[in-house]
Coordinates of C-alpha atoms in Angstrom, one line a residue:
Chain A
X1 CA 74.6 164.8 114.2
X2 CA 76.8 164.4 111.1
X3 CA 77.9 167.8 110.6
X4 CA 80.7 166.3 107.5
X5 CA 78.5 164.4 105.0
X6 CA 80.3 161.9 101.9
X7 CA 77.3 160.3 100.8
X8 CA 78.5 158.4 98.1
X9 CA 80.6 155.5 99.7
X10 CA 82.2 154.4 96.5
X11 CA 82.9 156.3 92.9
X12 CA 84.2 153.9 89.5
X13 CA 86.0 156.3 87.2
X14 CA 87.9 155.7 84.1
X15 CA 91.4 156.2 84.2
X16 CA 92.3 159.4 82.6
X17 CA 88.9 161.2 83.0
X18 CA 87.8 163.6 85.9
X19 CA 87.2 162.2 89.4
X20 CA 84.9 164.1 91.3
X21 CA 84.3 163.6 95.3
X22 CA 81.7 165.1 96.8
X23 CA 81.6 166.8 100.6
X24 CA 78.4 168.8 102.4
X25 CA 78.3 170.2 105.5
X26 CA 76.1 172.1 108.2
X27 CA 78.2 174.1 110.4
X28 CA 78.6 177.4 108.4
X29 CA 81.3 178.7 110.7
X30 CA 83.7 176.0 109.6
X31 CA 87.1 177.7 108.6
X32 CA 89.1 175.1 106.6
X33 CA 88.1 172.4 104.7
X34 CA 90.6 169.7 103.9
X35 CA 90.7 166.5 101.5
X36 CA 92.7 163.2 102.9
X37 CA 93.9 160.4 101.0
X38 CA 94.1 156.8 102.4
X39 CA 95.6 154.1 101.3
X40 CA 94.6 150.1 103.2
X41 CA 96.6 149.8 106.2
X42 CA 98.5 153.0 105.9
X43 CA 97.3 156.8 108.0
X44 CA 95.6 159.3 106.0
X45 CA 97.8 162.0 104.0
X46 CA 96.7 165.3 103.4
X47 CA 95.8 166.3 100.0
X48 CA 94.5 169.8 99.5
X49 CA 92.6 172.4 101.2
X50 CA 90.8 175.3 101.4
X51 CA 89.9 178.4 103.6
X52 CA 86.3 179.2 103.9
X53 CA 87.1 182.5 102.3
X54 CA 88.2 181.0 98.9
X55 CA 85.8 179.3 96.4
X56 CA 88.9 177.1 94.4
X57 CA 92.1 175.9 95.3
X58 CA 94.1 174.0 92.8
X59 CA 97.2 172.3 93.3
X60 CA 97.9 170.0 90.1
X61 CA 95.6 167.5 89.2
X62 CA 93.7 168.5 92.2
X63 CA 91.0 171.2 93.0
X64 CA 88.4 171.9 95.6
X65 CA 85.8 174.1 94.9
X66 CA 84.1 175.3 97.5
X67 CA 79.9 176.8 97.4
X68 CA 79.2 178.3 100.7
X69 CA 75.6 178.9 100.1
X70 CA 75.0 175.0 99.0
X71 CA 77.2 174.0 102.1
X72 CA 79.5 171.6 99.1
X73 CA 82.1 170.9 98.3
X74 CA 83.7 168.9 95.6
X75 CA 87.1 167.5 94.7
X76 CA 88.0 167.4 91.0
X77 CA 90.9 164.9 89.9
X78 CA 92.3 165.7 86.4
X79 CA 92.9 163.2 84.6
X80 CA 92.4 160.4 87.0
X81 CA 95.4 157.7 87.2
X82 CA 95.4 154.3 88.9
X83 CA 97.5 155.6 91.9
X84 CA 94.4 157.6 92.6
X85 CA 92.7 154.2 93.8
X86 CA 92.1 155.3 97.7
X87 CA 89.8 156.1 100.1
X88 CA 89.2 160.2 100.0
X89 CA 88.1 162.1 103.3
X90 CA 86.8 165.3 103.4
X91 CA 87.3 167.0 107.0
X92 CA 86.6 170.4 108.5
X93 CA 88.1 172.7 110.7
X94 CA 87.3 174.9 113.5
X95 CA 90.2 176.9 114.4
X96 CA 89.0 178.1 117.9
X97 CA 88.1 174.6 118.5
X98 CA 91.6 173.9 119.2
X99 CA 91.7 173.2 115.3
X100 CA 89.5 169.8 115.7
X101 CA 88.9 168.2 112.5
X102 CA 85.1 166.9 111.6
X103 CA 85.4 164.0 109.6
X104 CA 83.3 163.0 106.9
X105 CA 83.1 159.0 106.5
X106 CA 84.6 158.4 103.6
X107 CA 84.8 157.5 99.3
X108 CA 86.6 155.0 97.9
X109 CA 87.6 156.1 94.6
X110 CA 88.4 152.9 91.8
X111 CA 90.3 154.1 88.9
X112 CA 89.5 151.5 86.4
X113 CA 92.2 151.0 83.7
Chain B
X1 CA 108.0 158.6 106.6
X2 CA 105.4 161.0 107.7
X3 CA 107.3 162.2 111.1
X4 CA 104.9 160.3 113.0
X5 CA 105.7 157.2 114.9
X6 CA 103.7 154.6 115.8
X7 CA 104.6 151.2 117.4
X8 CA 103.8 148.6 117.4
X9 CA 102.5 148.0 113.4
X10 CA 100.4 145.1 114.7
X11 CA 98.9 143.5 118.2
X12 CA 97.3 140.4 119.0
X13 CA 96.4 140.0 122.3
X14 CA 93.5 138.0 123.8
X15 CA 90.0 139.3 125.4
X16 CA 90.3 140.7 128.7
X17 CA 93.9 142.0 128.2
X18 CA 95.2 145.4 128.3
X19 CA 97.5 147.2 125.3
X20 CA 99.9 150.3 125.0
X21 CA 99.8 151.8 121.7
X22 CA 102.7 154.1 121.6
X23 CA 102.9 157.6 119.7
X24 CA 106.1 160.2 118.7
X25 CA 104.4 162.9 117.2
X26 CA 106.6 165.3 114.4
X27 CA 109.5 167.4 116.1
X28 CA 108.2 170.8 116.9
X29 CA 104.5 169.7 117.5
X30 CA 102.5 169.5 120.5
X31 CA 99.2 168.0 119.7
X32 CA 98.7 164.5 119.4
X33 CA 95.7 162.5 118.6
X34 CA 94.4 159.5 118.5
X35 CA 91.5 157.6 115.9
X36 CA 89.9 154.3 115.7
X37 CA 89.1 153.3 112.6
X38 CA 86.9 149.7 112.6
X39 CA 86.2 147.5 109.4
X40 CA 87.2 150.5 107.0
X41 CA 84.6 152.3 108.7
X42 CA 85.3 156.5 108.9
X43 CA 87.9 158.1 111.7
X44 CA 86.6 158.0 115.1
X45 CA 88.1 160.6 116.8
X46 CA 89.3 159.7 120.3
X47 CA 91.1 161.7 122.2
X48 CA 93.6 164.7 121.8
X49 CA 96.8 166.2 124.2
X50 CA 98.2 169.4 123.9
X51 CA 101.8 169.6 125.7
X52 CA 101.2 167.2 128.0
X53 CA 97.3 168.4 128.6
X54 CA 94.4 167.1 127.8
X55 CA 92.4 169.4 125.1
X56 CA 89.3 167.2 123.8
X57 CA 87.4 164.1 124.1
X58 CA 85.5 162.2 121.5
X59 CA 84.0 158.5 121.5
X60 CA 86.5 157.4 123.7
X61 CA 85.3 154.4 125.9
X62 CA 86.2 154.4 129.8
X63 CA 88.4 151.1 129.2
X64 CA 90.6 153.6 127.1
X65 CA 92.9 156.1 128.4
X66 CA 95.8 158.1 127.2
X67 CA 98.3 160.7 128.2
X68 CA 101.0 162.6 126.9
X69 CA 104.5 163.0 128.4
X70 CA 106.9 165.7 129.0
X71 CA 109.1 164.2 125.7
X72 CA 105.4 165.0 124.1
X73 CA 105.2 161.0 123.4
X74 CA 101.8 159.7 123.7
X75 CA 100.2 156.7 125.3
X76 CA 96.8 154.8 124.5
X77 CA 95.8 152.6 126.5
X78 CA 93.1 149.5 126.1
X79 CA 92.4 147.8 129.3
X80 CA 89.6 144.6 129.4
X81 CA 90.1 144.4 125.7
X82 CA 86.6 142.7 123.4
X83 CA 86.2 141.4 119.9
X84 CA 85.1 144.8 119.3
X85 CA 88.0 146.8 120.2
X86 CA 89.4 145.7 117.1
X87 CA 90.9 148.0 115.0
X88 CA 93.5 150.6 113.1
X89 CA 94.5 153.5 116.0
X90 CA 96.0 156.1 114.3
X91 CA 98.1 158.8 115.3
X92 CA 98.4 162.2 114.6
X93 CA 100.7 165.5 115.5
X94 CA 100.0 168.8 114.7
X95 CA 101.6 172.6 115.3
X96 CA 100.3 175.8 114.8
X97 CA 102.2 176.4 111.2
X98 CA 99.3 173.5 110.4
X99 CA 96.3 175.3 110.3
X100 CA 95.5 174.8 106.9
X101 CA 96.6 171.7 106.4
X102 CA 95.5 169.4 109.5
X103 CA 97.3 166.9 111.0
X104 CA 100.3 164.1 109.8
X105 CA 99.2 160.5 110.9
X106 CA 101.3 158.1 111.4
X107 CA 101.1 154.1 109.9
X108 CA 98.7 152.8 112.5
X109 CA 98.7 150.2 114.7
X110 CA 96.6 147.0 114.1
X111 CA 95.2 145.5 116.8
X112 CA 93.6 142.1 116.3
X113 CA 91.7 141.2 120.1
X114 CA 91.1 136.9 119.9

């Protein structure tokens, strides 16, 4: 039961246009919802977030936007830059779960020059 | 540096061995956790320790265990080791100031099973 959905494995996007990275999910008691970055061979760094109680968080180039009744949400990258080239994973959060993380499988975003 | 080490960076070992992955998690926090991840595959969630206890189980196979010590260093260990077992284990740490932002990994370790 995939409760964190990425259903596009890969994305090709320009650089300097908008990257957007797609997330659903089932559980609608999820509290946070979290983008990761990964680069090969390295641990996943946290990006950006958001509480179920917002519908946008921005933080530079970055934005989630979160639709509760859809059960999506989407990262926007503005404008997209070659250092963007990683794999993105959306996780969520339960916080009386003892704040496990549900983790979506994965995009690999390729920012062509 | 994330806070989080990991060691070794990389392990080659032979079938039917058993590995200690080794873990310092961020000063300050007392959850630790450990992923697989296989062939650039998503994060299989293994195990997690919560000052020194065990707090939740995911796919983690009987030939794995893990603990977490009093210095809130953790352990993972790979006993009768297959082709399969193959794989990035990552790390993470988290404290209660997290919430909203997860966890810190560390680098990984590699472990390539001949």
């Amino acid at each position: 039961d995939q409760q964190v959905k990425q259903n596009s494995p890969s994305l090709s996007v320009q650089e300097g246009r908008i990257s957007i990275l797609n997330c659903d999910y089932t559980n609608s008691m999820f509290d946070y919802f979290l983008w990761y970055k990964k680069y090969p061979a390295e641990g996943p760094t946290f990006l950006i977030s958001i509480s179920s109680i917002k519908d946008k968080n921005e933080d530079g180039r970055f934005t989630v936007f979160l639709n509760k009744s859809a059960k999506h949400l989407s990262l926007h990258i503005v404008p997209s830059q070659p250092g963007d080239s990683a794999v993105y994973f959306c996780a969520a959060m339960l916080m009386d779960s003892n704040y496990q993380l549900i983790w979506g499988a994965g995009t690999k975003l390729i920012i062509k020059p | 540096d994330s806070g989080v080490t990991q060691t070794p960076k990389h392990l080659i070992t032979a079938t039917g061995q058993r590995v200690t992955l080794r873990c310092s998690p961020r000063s300050g926090d007392l959850s630790v956790y450990w992923y697989q991840q296989s062939l650039d595959q998503g994060l299989q969630f293994l195990i997690q320790y919560y000052n020194g206890e065990e707090r939740a189980k995911g796919n983690i196979l009987e030939r794995f265990s893990a603990q977490q010590f009093p210095d809130l260093h953790s352990e993972l260990n790979l006993s009768s080791l297959e082709l399969g077992d193959s794989a990035l284990y990552f790390c993470a740490s988290s404290g209660p100031r997290d919430s909203p932002h997860g966890y810190t990994f560390g680098s990984g370790t590699r472990l390539t099973v001949v």
